Tab-separated table of C-alpha atoms in Angstrom:
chain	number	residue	atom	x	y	z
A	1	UNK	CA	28.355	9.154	-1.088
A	2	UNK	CA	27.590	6.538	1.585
A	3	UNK	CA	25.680	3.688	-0.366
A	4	UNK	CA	24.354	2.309	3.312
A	5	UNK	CA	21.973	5.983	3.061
A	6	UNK	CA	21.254	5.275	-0.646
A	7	UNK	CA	19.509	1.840	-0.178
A	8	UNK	CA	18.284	2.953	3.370
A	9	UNK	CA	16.088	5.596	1.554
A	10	UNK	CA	15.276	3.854	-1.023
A	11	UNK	CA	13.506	0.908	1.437
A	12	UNK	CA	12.253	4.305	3.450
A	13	UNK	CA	10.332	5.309	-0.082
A	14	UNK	CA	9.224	2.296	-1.434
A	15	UNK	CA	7.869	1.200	2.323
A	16	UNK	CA	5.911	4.090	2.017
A	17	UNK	CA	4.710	3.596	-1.262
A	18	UNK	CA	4.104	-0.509	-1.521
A	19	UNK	CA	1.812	-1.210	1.795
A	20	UNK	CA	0.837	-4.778	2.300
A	21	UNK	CA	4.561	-5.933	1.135
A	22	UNK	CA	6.858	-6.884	3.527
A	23	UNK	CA	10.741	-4.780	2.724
A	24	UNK	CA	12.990	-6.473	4.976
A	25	UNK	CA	16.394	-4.878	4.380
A	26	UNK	CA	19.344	-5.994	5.329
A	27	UNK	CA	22.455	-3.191	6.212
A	28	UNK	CA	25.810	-3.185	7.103
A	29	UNK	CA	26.556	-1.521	10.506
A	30	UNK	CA	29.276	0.838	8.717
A	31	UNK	CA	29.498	3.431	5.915
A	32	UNK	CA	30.215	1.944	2.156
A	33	UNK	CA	31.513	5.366	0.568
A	34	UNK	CA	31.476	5.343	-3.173
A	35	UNK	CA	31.545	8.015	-5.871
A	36	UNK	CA	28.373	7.823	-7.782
A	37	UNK	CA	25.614	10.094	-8.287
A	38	UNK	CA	23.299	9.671	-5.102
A	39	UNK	CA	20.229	11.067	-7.424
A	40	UNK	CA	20.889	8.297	-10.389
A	41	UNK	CA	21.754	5.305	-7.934
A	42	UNK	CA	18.715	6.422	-5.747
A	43	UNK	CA	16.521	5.946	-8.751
A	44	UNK	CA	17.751	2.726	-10.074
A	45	UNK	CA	17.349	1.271	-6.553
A	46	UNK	CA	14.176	2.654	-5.874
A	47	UNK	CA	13.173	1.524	-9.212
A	48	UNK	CA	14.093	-2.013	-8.959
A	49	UNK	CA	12.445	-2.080	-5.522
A	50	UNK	CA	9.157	-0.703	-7.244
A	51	UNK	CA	9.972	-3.593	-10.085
A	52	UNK	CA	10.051	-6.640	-6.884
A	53	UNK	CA	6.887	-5.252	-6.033
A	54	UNK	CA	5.113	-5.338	-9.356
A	55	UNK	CA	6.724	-8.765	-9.967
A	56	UNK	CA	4.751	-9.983	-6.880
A	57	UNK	CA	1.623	-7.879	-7.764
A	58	UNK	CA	1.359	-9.765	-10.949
A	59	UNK	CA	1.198	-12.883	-9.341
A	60	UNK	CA	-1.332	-11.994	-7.244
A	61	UNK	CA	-3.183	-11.026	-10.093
A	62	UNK	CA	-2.757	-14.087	-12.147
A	63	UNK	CA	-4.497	-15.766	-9.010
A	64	UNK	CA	-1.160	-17.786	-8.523
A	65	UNK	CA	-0.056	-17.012	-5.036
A	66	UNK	CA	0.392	-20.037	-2.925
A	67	UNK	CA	-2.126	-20.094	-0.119
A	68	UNK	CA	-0.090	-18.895	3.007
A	69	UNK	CA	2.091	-16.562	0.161
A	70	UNK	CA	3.741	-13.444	2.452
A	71	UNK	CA	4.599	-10.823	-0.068
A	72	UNK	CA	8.336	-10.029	0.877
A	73	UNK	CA	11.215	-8.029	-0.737
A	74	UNK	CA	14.692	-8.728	0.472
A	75	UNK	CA	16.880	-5.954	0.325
A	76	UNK	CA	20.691	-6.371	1.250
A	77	UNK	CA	24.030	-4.410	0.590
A	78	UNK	CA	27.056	-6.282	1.941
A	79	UNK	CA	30.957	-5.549	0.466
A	80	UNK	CA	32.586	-7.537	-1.462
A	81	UNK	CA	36.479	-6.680	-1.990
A	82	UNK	CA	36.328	-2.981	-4.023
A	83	UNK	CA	32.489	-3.409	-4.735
A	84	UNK	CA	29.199	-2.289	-3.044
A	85	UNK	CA	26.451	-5.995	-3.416
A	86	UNK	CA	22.822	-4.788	-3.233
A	87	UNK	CA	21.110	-7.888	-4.140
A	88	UNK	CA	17.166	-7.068	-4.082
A	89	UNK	CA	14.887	-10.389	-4.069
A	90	UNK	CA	11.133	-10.628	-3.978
A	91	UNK	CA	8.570	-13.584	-4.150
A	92	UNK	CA	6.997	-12.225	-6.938
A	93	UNK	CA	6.026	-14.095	-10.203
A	94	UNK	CA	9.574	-14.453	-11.387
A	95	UNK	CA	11.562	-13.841	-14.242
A	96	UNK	CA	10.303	-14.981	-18.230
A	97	UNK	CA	12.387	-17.811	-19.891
A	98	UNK	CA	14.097	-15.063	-21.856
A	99	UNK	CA	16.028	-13.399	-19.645
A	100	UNK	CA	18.105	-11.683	-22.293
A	101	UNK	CA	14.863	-9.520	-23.570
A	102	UNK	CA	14.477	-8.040	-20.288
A	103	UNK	CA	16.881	-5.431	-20.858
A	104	UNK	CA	15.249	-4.595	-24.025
A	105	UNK	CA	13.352	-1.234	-24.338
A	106	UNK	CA	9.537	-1.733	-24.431
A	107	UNK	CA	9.908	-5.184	-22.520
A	108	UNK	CA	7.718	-5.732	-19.846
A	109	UNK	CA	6.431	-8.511	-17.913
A	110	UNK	CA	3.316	-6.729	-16.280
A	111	UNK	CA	0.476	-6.083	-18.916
A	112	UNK	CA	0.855	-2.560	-17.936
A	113	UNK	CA	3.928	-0.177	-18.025
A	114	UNK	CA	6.195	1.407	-20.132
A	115	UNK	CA	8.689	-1.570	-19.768
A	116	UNK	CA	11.765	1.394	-19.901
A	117	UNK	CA	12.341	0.632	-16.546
A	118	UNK	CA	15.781	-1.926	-16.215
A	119	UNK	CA	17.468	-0.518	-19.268
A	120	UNK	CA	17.633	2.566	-17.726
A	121	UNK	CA	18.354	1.316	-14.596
A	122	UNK	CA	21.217	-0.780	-16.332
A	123	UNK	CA	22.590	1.541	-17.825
A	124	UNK	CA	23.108	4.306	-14.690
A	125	UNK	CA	24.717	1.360	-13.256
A	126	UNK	CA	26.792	0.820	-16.331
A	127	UNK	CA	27.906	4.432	-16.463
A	128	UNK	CA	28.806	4.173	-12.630
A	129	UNK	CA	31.330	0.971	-13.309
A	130	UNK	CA	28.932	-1.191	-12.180
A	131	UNK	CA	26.992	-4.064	-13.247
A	132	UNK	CA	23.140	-5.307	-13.560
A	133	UNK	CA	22.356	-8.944	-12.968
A	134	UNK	CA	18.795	-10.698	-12.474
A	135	UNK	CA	18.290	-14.088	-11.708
A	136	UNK	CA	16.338	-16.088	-10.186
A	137	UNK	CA	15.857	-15.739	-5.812
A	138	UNK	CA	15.521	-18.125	-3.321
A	139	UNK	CA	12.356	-19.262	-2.332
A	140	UNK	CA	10.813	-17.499	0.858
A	141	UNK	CA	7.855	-15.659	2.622
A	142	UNK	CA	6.064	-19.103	1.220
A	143	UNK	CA	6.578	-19.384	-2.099
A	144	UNK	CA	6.456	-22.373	-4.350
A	145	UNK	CA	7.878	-20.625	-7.254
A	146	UNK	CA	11.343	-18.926	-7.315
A	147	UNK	CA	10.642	-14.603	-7.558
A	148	UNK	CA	13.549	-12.443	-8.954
A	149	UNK	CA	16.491	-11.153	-7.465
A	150	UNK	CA	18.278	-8.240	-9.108
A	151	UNK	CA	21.845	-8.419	-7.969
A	152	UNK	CA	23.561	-4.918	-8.619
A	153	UNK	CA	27.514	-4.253	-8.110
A	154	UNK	CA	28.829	-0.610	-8.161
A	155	UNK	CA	32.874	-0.094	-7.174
A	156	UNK	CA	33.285	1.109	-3.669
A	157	UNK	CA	36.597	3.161	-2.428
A	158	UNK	CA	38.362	1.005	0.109
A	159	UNK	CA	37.860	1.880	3.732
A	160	UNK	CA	41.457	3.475	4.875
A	161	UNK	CA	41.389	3.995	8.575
A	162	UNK	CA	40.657	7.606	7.991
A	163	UNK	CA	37.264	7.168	6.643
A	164	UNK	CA	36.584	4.285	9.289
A	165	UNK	CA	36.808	6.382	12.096
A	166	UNK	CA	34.387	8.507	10.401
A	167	UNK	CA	32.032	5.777	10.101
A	168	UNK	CA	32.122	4.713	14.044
A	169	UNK	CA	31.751	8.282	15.071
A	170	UNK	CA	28.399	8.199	12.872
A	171	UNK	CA	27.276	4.886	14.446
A	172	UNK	CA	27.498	5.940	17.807
């Protein structure tokens, strides 16, 4: 699997689906080829996507976006040594004081939901080698208030020269 695709269609979908937020995403020029389930990854990205945009929909609701507030998800994959980065920030509310329950079952920030979301999510991740962080983002898109960034690492196979020609004969 090329995990450039996987993130790329996960933006695609949740563009589609979240108008009046801003995905910026931010893609590395080459293929990443890991061995995962595309479906399973798909979902957990596309779900944490969904999640930044919910974060930020809440604090519209709560009346607490900063006048001038641009509602923005940053999306990025970048490689780090044997591992695949996808770090997915938003300028949403931000994260409760205790972190550690969100990965509880039946936790939610958002008055609505099912709050199964990110132990799911963590635990595809887990089951792929990988790992589930969230923490808080930078501010931007004029914030005053850091949003969340869910920082997700899932082992990549190491680019031999084989499988980088590969990946300039797709770029061209």
């Amino acid at each position: 699997a090329n995990l450039v695709e996987l993130v790329r269609g996960a933006v695609t979908l949740q563009k589609a689906g979240q108008v009046g937020v801003e995905i910026e995403a931010t893609l590395p020029g080459t293929e990443v080829p890991a061995e995962l389930d595309e479906t399973m990854i798909g979902q957990a990205l596309t779900n944490l996507i969904k999640n930044a945009g919910e974060a930020i929909e809440s604090l519209q609701q709560a009346g607490e976006a900063p006048p001038g507030h641009v509602p923005t998800i940053r999306v990025a994959l970048e490689t780090q040594g044997k591992e695949g980065v996808v770090t997915i920030q938003d300028n949403g509310i931000g994260l409760p004081a205790d972190r550690a329950r969100l990965f509880e079952p039946y936790v939610t920030t958002r008055d609505k939901g099912t709050g199964l979301g990110l132990p799911i999510v963590k635990k595809i991740i887990e089951e792929h080698g990988g790992t589930l962080v969230l923490e808080d983002a930078d501010l931007f898109g004029g914030t005053d208030r850091p949003g969340a960034r869910a920082v997700v690492r899932l082992p990549i196979k190491a680019l031999t020269p084989e499988t980088q020609g590969t990946a300039q004969d797709a770029a061209e």
